[in-house]
Amino acid sequence: MYLWLKTFHLVFVIAWMAVLFYLPRILVNIAEGGDEPAVRARLLLMGRRLARFGHVMFGLLFVLGFAMWAMLGFKGAWMHAKLTLVALLLAYGVMIGRWLKAAEAGYALPTAKALRWVNELPLLALVPIIWLVLAKPF
Ligand code: HEM
């Protein structure tokens, strides 16, 4: 049972990370080529759908992760470290979601070059998260 929870936790984690890595790519495209109204509208639609999918994936991974942590007795300092990093990833998701809404409202986005750098930020949390859950160092 626990292994099934973990399997689906990881499936939803992978789907959520795909959203965190791909939504900024859509923002790059809006920043670069969004002057054509039909192209811009299509990119905004893709972004909105992707963001909605991300909400569902995060909800599911959270419920399963929380259930597993409850089964482990809410123990493990590594888990607190991991959750801190997860909170950072979530804040990142909220930030890019707000940028999408701002673009929809007609505000200018950061430059495409800046967005490409922003796109790499989730890695800074993802690498230590994976290491923490595998090594459980404390
Ligand atoms: C949001 C709240 C989350 C909670 C409460 C949570 C909780 C947990 C728990 C309890 C485990 C099982 C650990 C074990 O049995 O050894 C686990 C496994 C794992 N989690 Fe999460 N998690 C959350 C979010 C995330 C996120 C956002 C990621 C990645 C970005 C992630 C990546 C992983 C990985 C890679 C494993 C597999 C560890 C292993 O192979 O044992 N989790 N999680």
PDB file of C-alpha atoms and ligand atoms in Angstrom:
ATOM      1  CA  MET A   1       0.000   0.000   0.000  1.00  0.00           C
ATOM      2  CA  TYR A   2       2.740   2.443   1.034  1.00  0.00           C
ATOM      3  CA  LEU A   3       4.679   1.715  -2.151  1.00  0.00           C
ATOM      4  CA  TRP A   4       1.605   2.485  -4.249  1.00  0.00           C
ATOM      5  CA  LEU A   5       1.182   5.813  -2.464  1.00  0.00           C
ATOM      6  CA  LYS A   6       4.842   6.521  -3.182  1.00  0.00           C
ATOM      7  CA  THR A   7       4.512   5.477  -6.827  1.00  0.00           C
ATOM      8  CA  PHE A   8       1.627   7.876  -7.420  1.00  0.00           C
ATOM      9  CA  HIS A   9       3.276  10.590  -5.308  1.00  0.00           C
ATOM     10  CA  LEU A  10       6.204  10.424  -7.736  1.00  0.00           C
ATOM     11  CA  VAL A  11       3.977  10.328 -10.834  1.00  0.00           C
ATOM     12  CA  PHE A  12       2.261  13.547  -9.693  1.00  0.00           C
ATOM     13  CA  VAL A  13       5.613  15.092  -8.672  1.00  0.00           C
ATOM     14  CA  ILE A  14       6.939  14.470 -12.205  1.00  0.00           C
ATOM     15  CA  ALA A  15       3.814  16.000 -13.775  1.00  0.00           C
ATOM     16  CA  TRP A  16       4.000  19.054 -11.465  1.00  0.00           C
ATOM     17  CA  MET A  17       7.691  19.584 -12.225  1.00  0.00           C
ATOM     18  CA  ALA A  18       6.895  19.413 -15.944  1.00  0.00           C
ATOM     19  CA  VAL A  19       4.520  22.347 -15.375  1.00  0.00           C
ATOM     20  CA  LEU A  20       7.125  24.314 -13.376  1.00  0.00           C
ATOM     21  CA  PHE A  21       9.639  23.812 -16.200  1.00  0.00           C
ATOM     22  CA  TYR A  22       7.265  24.407 -19.095  1.00  0.00           C
ATOM     23  CA  LEU A  23       5.144  27.383 -18.011  1.00  0.00           C
ATOM     24  CA  PRO A  24       8.178  29.739 -18.128  1.00  0.00           C
ATOM     25  CA  ARG A  25       8.903  28.465 -21.672  1.00  0.00           C
ATOM     26  CA  ILE A  26       5.426  29.643 -22.668  1.00  0.00           C
ATOM     27  CA  LEU A  27       6.160  32.996 -20.993  1.00  0.00           C
ATOM     28  CA  VAL A  28       9.397  33.217 -23.046  1.00  0.00           C
ATOM     29  CA  ASN A  29       7.341  32.717 -26.205  1.00  0.00           C
ATOM     30  CA  ILE A  30       4.819  35.369 -25.154  1.00  0.00           C
ATOM     31  CA  ALA A  31       7.682  37.797 -24.381  1.00  0.00           C
ATOM     32  CA  GLU A  32       9.373  37.089 -27.734  1.00  0.00           C
ATOM     33  CA  GLY A  33       6.574  36.721 -30.221  1.00  0.00           C
ATOM     34  CA  GLY A  34       3.420  37.826 -28.503  1.00  0.00           C
ATOM     35  CA  ASP A  35       2.719  40.843 -30.736  1.00  0.00           C
ATOM     36  CA  GLU A  36       0.605  38.832 -33.150  1.00  0.00           C
ATOM     37  CA  PRO A  37      -2.811  38.770 -31.368  1.00  0.00           C
ATOM     38  CA  ALA A  38      -3.810  35.255 -32.477  1.00  0.00           C
ATOM     39  CA  VAL A  39      -0.437  33.779 -31.442  1.00  0.00           C
ATOM     40  CA  ARG A  40      -0.545  35.600 -28.127  1.00  0.00           C
ATOM     41  CA  ALA A  41      -4.099  34.415 -27.412  1.00  0.00           C
ATOM     42  CA  ARG A  42      -3.106  30.809 -28.173  1.00  0.00           C
ATOM     43  CA  LEU A  43      -0.022  31.002 -25.922  1.00  0.00           C
ATOM     44  CA  LEU A  44      -2.091  32.495 -23.096  1.00  0.00           C
ATOM     45  CA  LEU A  45      -4.643  29.698 -23.490  1.00  0.00           C
ATOM     46  CA  MET A  46      -1.872  27.064 -23.375  1.00  0.00           C
ATOM     47  CA  GLY A  47      -0.443  28.737 -20.273  1.00  0.00           C
ATOM     48  CA  ARG A  48      -3.813  28.860 -18.520  1.00  0.00           C
ATOM     49  CA  ARG A  49      -4.490  25.174 -19.207  1.00  0.00           C
ATOM     50  CA  LEU A  50      -1.008  24.173 -18.090  1.00  0.00           C
ATOM     51  CA  ALA A  51      -1.372  26.201 -14.879  1.00  0.00           C
ATOM     52  CA  ARG A  52      -4.728  24.536 -14.145  1.00  0.00           C
ATOM     53  CA  PHE A  53      -3.169  21.095 -14.680  1.00  0.00           C
ATOM     54  CA  GLY A  54      -0.363  22.126 -12.303  1.00  0.00           C
ATOM     55  CA  HIS A  55      -2.864  22.978  -9.554  1.00  0.00           C
ATOM     56  CA  VAL A  56      -4.443  19.537  -9.804  1.00  0.00           C
ATOM     57  CA  MET A  57      -1.061  17.754  -9.854  1.00  0.00           C
ATOM     58  CA  PHE A  58       0.175  19.664  -6.804  1.00  0.00           C
ATOM     59  CA  GLY A  59      -3.052  18.909  -4.921  1.00  0.00           C
ATOM     60  CA  LEU A  60      -2.706  15.186  -5.599  1.00  0.00           C
ATOM     61  CA  LEU A  61       1.013  14.952  -4.775  1.00  0.00           C
ATOM     62  CA  PHE A  62       0.390  16.910  -1.576  1.00  0.00           C
ATOM     63  CA  VAL A  63      -2.434  14.629  -0.384  1.00  0.00           C
ATOM     64  CA  LEU A  64      -0.382  11.473  -1.059  1.00  0.00           C
ATOM     65  CA  GLY A  65       2.816  12.946   0.420  1.00  0.00           C
ATOM     66  CA  PHE A  66       0.933  14.058   3.526  1.00  0.00           C
ATOM     67  CA  ALA A  67      -0.657  10.606   3.904  1.00  0.00           C
ATOM     68  CA  MET A  68       2.774   8.940   3.698  1.00  0.00           C
ATOM     69  CA  TRP A  69       4.279  11.359   6.175  1.00  0.00           C
ATOM     70  CA  ALA A  70       1.387  10.593   8.563  1.00  0.00           C
ATOM     71  CA  MET A  71       2.150   6.864   8.155  1.00  0.00           C
ATOM     72  CA  LEU A  72       5.790   7.603   9.037  1.00  0.00           C
ATOM     73  CA  GLY A  73       4.551   9.303  12.233  1.00  0.00           C
ATOM     74  CA  PHE A  74       5.379  12.864  11.045  1.00  0.00           C
ATOM     75  CA  LYS A  75       9.026  12.168  11.865  1.00  0.00           C
ATOM     76  CA  GLY A  76      12.290  13.049  10.155  1.00  0.00           C
ATOM     77  CA  ALA A  77      14.220  16.329  10.192  1.00  0.00           C
ATOM     78  CA  TRP A  78      15.030  15.690   6.500  1.00  0.00           C
ATOM     79  CA  MET A  79      11.303  15.934   5.860  1.00  0.00           C
ATOM     80  CA  HIS A  80      11.180  19.445   7.345  1.00  0.00           C
ATOM     81  CA  ALA A  81      14.133  20.446   5.176  1.00  0.00           C
ATOM     82  CA  LYS A  82      12.385  18.941   2.152  1.00  0.00           C
ATOM     83  CA  LEU A  83       9.105  20.726   2.928  1.00  0.00           C
ATOM     84  CA  THR A  84      10.958  24.047   3.202  1.00  0.00           C
ATOM     85  CA  LEU A  85      12.334  23.491  -0.311  1.00  0.00           C
ATOM     86  CA  VAL A  86       8.900  22.383  -1.541  1.00  0.00           C
ATOM     87  CA  ALA A  87       7.499  25.666  -0.144  1.00  0.00           C
ATOM     88  CA  LEU A  88      10.088  27.517  -2.272  1.00  0.00           C
ATOM     89  CA  LEU A  89       9.014  25.573  -5.375  1.00  0.00           C
ATOM     90  CA  LEU A  90       5.399  26.408  -4.586  1.00  0.00           C
ATOM     91  CA  ALA A  91       6.277  30.106  -4.213  1.00  0.00           C
ATOM     92  CA  TYR A  92       8.011  29.891  -7.600  1.00  0.00           C
ATOM     93  CA  GLY A  93       4.849  28.356  -9.077  1.00  0.00           C
ATOM     94  CA  VAL A  94       2.732  31.159  -7.627  1.00  0.00           C
ATOM     95  CA  MET A  95       5.158  33.741  -9.074  1.00  0.00           C
ATOM     96  CA  ILE A  96       5.079  32.380 -12.639  1.00  0.00           C
ATOM     97  CA  GLY A  97       1.293  31.947 -12.369  1.00  0.00           C
ATOM     98  CA  ARG A  98       1.030  35.644 -11.469  1.00  0.00           C
ATOM     99  CA  TRP A  99       3.237  36.561 -14.424  1.00  0.00           C
ATOM    100  CA  LEU A 100       0.877  34.668 -16.708  1.00  0.00           C
ATOM    101  CA  LYS A 101      -2.096  36.579 -15.258  1.00  0.00           C
ATOM    102  CA  ALA A 102      -0.181  39.856 -15.644  1.00  0.00           C
ATOM    103  CA  ALA A 103       0.543  39.018 -19.307  1.00  0.00           C
ATOM    104  CA  GLU A 104      -3.176  38.309 -19.794  1.00  0.00           C
ATOM    105  CA  ALA A 105      -3.980  41.708 -18.284  1.00  0.00           C
ATOM    106  CA  GLY A 106      -1.611  43.312 -20.820  1.00  0.00           C
ATOM    107  CA  TYR A 107       1.339  44.070 -18.526  1.00  0.00           C
ATOM    108  CA  ALA A 108       4.883  43.600 -19.854  1.00  0.00           C
ATOM    109  CA  LEU A 109       6.764  40.441 -18.848  1.00  0.00           C
ATOM    110  CA  PRO A 110      10.449  40.281 -17.852  1.00  0.00           C
ATOM    111  CA  THR A 111      12.705  39.983 -20.919  1.00  0.00           C
ATOM    112  CA  ALA A 112      12.939  36.609 -22.695  1.00  0.00           C
ATOM    113  CA  LYS A 113      16.575  36.337 -21.559  1.00  0.00           C
ATOM    114  CA  ALA A 114      15.639  36.911 -17.895  1.00  0.00           C
ATOM    115  CA  LEU A 115      12.815  34.372 -18.204  1.00  0.00           C
ATOM    116  CA  ARG A 116      15.269  31.786 -19.544  1.00  0.00           C
ATOM    117  CA  TRP A 117      17.358  32.207 -16.388  1.00  0.00           C
ATOM    118  CA  VAL A 118      14.273  32.120 -14.168  1.00  0.00           C
ATOM    119  CA  ASN A 119      13.390  28.843 -15.901  1.00  0.00           C
ATOM    120  CA  GLU A 120      16.448  27.183 -14.303  1.00  0.00           C
ATOM    121  CA  LEU A 121      15.585  28.172 -10.710  1.00  0.00           C
ATOM    122  CA  PRO A 122      13.452  25.092  -9.850  1.00  0.00           C
ATOM    123  CA  LEU A 123      16.570  22.927 -10.290  1.00  0.00           C
ATOM    124  CA  LEU A 124      18.126  24.634  -7.271  1.00  0.00           C
ATOM    125  CA  ALA A 125      15.340  23.164  -5.122  1.00  0.00           C
ATOM    126  CA  LEU A 126      14.737  19.931  -7.041  1.00  0.00           C
ATOM    127  CA  VAL A 127      18.304  18.580  -6.757  1.00  0.00           C
ATOM    128  CA  PRO A 128      18.506  18.945  -2.941  1.00  0.00           C
ATOM    129  CA  ILE A 129      14.919  17.622  -2.557  1.00  0.00           C
ATOM    130  CA  ILE A 130      15.803  14.416  -4.394  1.00  0.00           C
ATOM    131  CA  TRP A 131      19.046  14.086  -2.457  1.00  0.00           C
ATOM    132  CA  LEU A 132      17.249  14.626   0.876  1.00  0.00           C
ATOM    133  CA  VAL A 133      14.568  11.983   0.255  1.00  0.00           C
ATOM    134  CA  LEU A 134      17.151   9.469  -0.950  1.00  0.00           C
ATOM    135  CA  ALA A 135      19.867  10.074   1.670  1.00  0.00           C
ATOM    136  CA  LYS A 136      17.631  11.010   4.659  1.00  0.00           C
ATOM    137  CA  PRO A 137      20.828  12.447   6.217  1.00  0.00           C
ATOM    138  CA  PHE A 138      19.237  13.616   9.500  1.00  0.00           C
TER     139      PHE A 138
HETATM  140  C1  HEM B   1       4.027  18.817  -0.718  1.00  0.00           C
HETATM  141  C2  HEM B   1       4.254  18.037   0.243  1.00  0.00           C
HETATM  142  C3  HEM B   1       5.017  16.759   0.185  1.00  0.00           C
HETATM  143  C4  HEM B   1       4.973  15.841   1.179  1.00  0.00           C
HETATM  144  C5  HEM B   1       4.171  15.939   2.481  1.00  0.00           C
HETATM  145  C6  HEM B   1       5.841  14.738   0.783  1.00  0.00           C
HETATM  146  C7  HEM B   1       6.072  13.600   1.514  1.00  0.00           C
HETATM  147  C8  HEM B   1       6.802  12.506   1.113  1.00  0.00           C
HETATM  148  C9  HEM B   1       7.004  11.286   1.858  1.00  0.00           C
HETATM  149  C10 HEM B   1       6.442  11.030   3.255  1.00  0.00           C
HETATM  150  C11 HEM B   1       7.757  10.451   1.099  1.00  0.00           C
HETATM  151  C12 HEM B   1       8.160   9.023   1.449  1.00  0.00           C
HETATM  152  C13 HEM B   1       9.559   8.946   1.964  1.00  0.00           C
HETATM  153  C14 HEM B   1       9.962   7.526   2.229  1.00  0.00           C
HETATM  154  O1  HEM B   1       9.132   6.640   2.330  1.00  0.00           O
HETATM  155  O2  HEM B   1      11.156   7.302   2.339  1.00  0.00           O
HETATM  156  C15 HEM B   1       8.051  11.135  -0.133  1.00  0.00           C
HETATM  157  C16 HEM B   1       8.821  10.612  -1.169  1.00  0.00           C
HETATM  158  C17 HEM B   1       9.330  11.336  -2.199  1.00  0.00           C
HETATM  159  N1  HEM B   1       9.007  12.656  -2.497  1.00  0.00           N
HETATM  160 FE1  HEM B   1       7.659  13.807  -1.509  1.00  0.00          FE
HETATM  161  N2  HEM B   1       6.382  15.015  -0.442  1.00  0.00           N
HETATM  162  C18 HEM B   1       5.907  16.244  -0.852  1.00  0.00           C
HETATM  163  C19 HEM B   1       6.233  16.889  -2.027  1.00  0.00           C
HETATM  164  C20 HEM B   1       7.245  16.488  -2.899  1.00  0.00           C
HETATM  165  C21 HEM B   1       7.771  17.258  -4.004  1.00  0.00           C
HETATM  166  C22 HEM B   1       7.242  18.613  -4.418  1.00  0.00           C
HETATM  167  C23 HEM B   1       8.775  16.549  -4.570  1.00  0.00           C
HETATM  168  C24 HEM B   1       9.669  16.892  -5.714  1.00  0.00           C
HETATM  169  C25 HEM B   1       9.749  18.049  -6.262  1.00  0.00           C
HETATM  170  C26 HEM B   1       8.868  15.301  -3.861  1.00  0.00           C
HETATM  171  C27 HEM B   1       9.763  14.290  -4.168  1.00  0.00           C
HETATM  172  C28 HEM B   1       9.779  13.055  -3.573  1.00  0.00           C
HETATM  173  C29 HEM B   1      10.618  11.946  -3.988  1.00  0.00           C
HETATM  174  C30 HEM B   1      11.627  11.965  -5.138  1.00  0.00           C
HETATM  175  C31 HEM B   1      10.321  10.856  -3.135  1.00  0.00           C
HETATM  176  C32 HEM B   1      10.882   9.428  -3.240  1.00  0.00           C
HETATM  177  C33 HEM B   1      11.739   9.075  -2.085  1.00  0.00           C
HETATM  178  C34 HEM B   1      12.082   7.625  -2.004  1.00  0.00           C
HETATM  179  O3  HEM B   1      12.419   7.004  -3.029  1.00  0.00           O
HETATM  180  O4  HEM B   1      12.016   7.084  -0.903  1.00  0.00           O
HETATM  181  N3  HEM B   1       7.935  15.298  -2.857  1.00  0.00           N
HETATM  182  N4  HEM B   1       7.469  12.377  -0.101  1.00  0.00           N
END
